[in-house]
């Protein structure tokens, strides 16, 4: 029996009394070979607000009717009774028929939930922007669509006296789902193009866009706060609305769902850092696609920081690195810097061993602790090194009001190395993105009499 899961308790730390209202869940998983690991599904269940009251696993081939063996399902029923659970969460791709069958063996009212439905539940609870809500709705509809299609074609085939019209009804349900999907897609597209315009606007203002990516719980949000902390103090005055999110860190999966952007000033470059939803393994493509536009900020960044939890085993790190690279390389053109986070958790020598073991998938990682701040200065330097190169330029301008506002524009959009005044002229030596340099030149040309050397 595997009723007790070590190290996985309830994470419901609500005030007295609230805990008793938490839904109680049994987690269950079947694997073909080896031993089933219930850790992740338990964490997901906790993230969705369940109190995990028991676990059950089985190593055997899939049973077509019940997913598990029938004996195991009987065991599951006993466990549900003993623990008074409200739900059974199965960490397998349970088909609708299997879900129905398992449910039939359980006490009345006990829900059978699969991994995807559970993740959708979490997303649904945390979706607090229009975009996140639309994405959750889209994922739900895409989950329902094949089920509705199957029903419609079954009903059509089975149409017989007494059931007349049912096929038509199911077909209209199917059409309705398709219509809703296309409406949501349209709305998401229009949100995405607004966001794209905003990214371009920010680039035009001289910002480099850096995105944090990586698995859920890797420490992205903690690192974001670490990198943004110093500048945040004097930035409060003119915060963009979406910079004004109190990033939170919890030892919980999918803490961050929406996208948060904050300013992180480096030595020279002005960086906007974006934190977003974490990856997780074993998601069906329809679910990943539904959340694709959330990851646009990663795919369209100037640089991606791929954060990995270095306190995990080499095997776990390797798997996550490979999956992350697959996800990123498909759509991403920006350079990627791998960040080994949580190095405060490592034993002496462990970091060197992990670096060596993972050099194939993570060639030159920066090791940091977002928690203690160790290695963060090195990371800042690395970010500046890896960002697309700036161009150098020297402009000689007449001293006039227009020229002075150009000089201050250059200060805002690039990095001024030297500014010298002589003979009614000002000479500005600066570095900036090629597009900014080009604009500064044409602005300078519009001033008369102007020279550029
Ligand atoms: N020991 C240690 N813990 C860390 C470090 N960085 C983050 N953590 C912890 O790891 C957990 C997850 O951190 P988050 O920053 O929320 O992780 P995330 O990648 O944003 O996670 P999601 O938003 O769920 O995708 C929290 O409990 C953090 O306190 C670190 O450098 N060292
Ligand atoms: Mg986060």
PDB file of N, CA and C in Angstrom, residues 232 236 239-247 260-262:
ATOM      1  N   UNK A 232      13.971  49.548  -8.591  1.00  0.00           N
ATOM      2  CA  UNK A 232      12.577  49.738  -8.248  1.00  0.00           C
ATOM      3  C   UNK A 232      12.345  50.865  -7.262  1.00  0.00           C
ATOM      4  N   UNK A 236       9.347  54.064  -8.776  1.00  0.00           N
ATOM      5  CA  UNK A 236       7.923  53.979  -8.465  1.00  0.00           C
ATOM      6  C   UNK A 236       7.089  55.069  -9.107  1.00  0.00           C
ATOM      7  N   UNK A 239       5.755  54.314 -13.002  1.00  0.00           N
ATOM      8  CA  UNK A 239       5.600  52.913 -13.357  1.00  0.00           C
ATOM      9  C   UNK A 239       4.525  52.711 -14.390  1.00  0.00           C
ATOM     10  N   UNK A 240       4.833  51.889 -15.319  1.00  0.00           N
ATOM     11  CA  UNK A 240       3.818  51.450 -16.267  1.00  0.00           C
ATOM     12  C   UNK A 240       2.863  50.546 -15.485  1.00  0.00           C
ATOM     13  N   UNK A 241       1.556  50.575 -15.820  1.00  0.00           N
ATOM     14  CA  UNK A 241       0.621  49.756 -15.036  1.00  0.00           C
ATOM     15  C   UNK A 241       1.072  48.291 -14.904  1.00  0.00           C
ATOM     16  N   UNK A 242       1.622  47.729 -15.974  1.00  0.00           N
ATOM     17  CA  UNK A 242       1.944  46.312 -15.867  1.00  0.00           C
ATOM     18  C   UNK A 242       3.273  46.059 -15.151  1.00  0.00           C
ATOM     19  N   UNK A 243       3.942  47.133 -14.759  1.00  0.00           N
ATOM     20  CA  UNK A 243       5.144  46.934 -13.954  1.00  0.00           C
ATOM     21  C   UNK A 243       4.756  46.825 -12.486  1.00  0.00           C
ATOM     22  N   UNK A 244       3.523  47.206 -12.238  1.00  0.00           N
ATOM     23  CA  UNK A 244       3.103  47.357 -10.853  1.00  0.00           C
ATOM     24  C   UNK A 244       2.488  46.088 -10.288  1.00  0.00           C
ATOM     25  N   UNK A 245       3.192  44.992 -10.451  1.00  0.00           N
ATOM     26  CA  UNK A 245       2.662  43.745  -9.934  1.00  0.00           C
ATOM     27  C   UNK A 245       3.578  43.281  -8.832  1.00  0.00           C
ATOM     28  N   UNK A 246       3.026  42.990  -7.696  1.00  0.00           N
ATOM     29  CA  UNK A 246       3.862  42.483  -6.625  1.00  0.00           C
ATOM     30  C   UNK A 246       4.151  41.022  -6.930  1.00  0.00           C
ATOM     31  N   UNK A 247       5.343  40.805  -7.449  1.00  0.00           N
ATOM     32  CA  UNK A 247       5.713  39.430  -7.765  1.00  0.00           C
ATOM     33  C   UNK A 247       5.802  38.650  -6.464  1.00  0.00           C
ATOM     34  N   UNK A 260       4.594  39.600 -16.041  1.00  0.00           N
ATOM     35  CA  UNK A 260       4.958  40.809 -15.311  1.00  0.00           C
ATOM     36  C   UNK A 260       6.225  41.383 -15.906  1.00  0.00           C
ATOM     37  N   UNK A 261       6.254  42.672 -16.113  1.00  0.00           N
ATOM     38  CA  UNK A 261       7.455  43.295 -16.647  1.00  0.00           C
ATOM     39  C   UNK A 261       7.949  44.358 -15.685  1.00  0.00           C
ATOM     40  N   UNK A 262       9.222  44.314 -15.389  1.00  0.00           N
ATOM     41  CA  UNK A 262       9.803  45.334 -14.516  1.00  0.00           C
ATOM     42  C   UNK A 262      11.117  45.806 -15.111  1.00  0.00           C
TER      43      UNK A 262
END
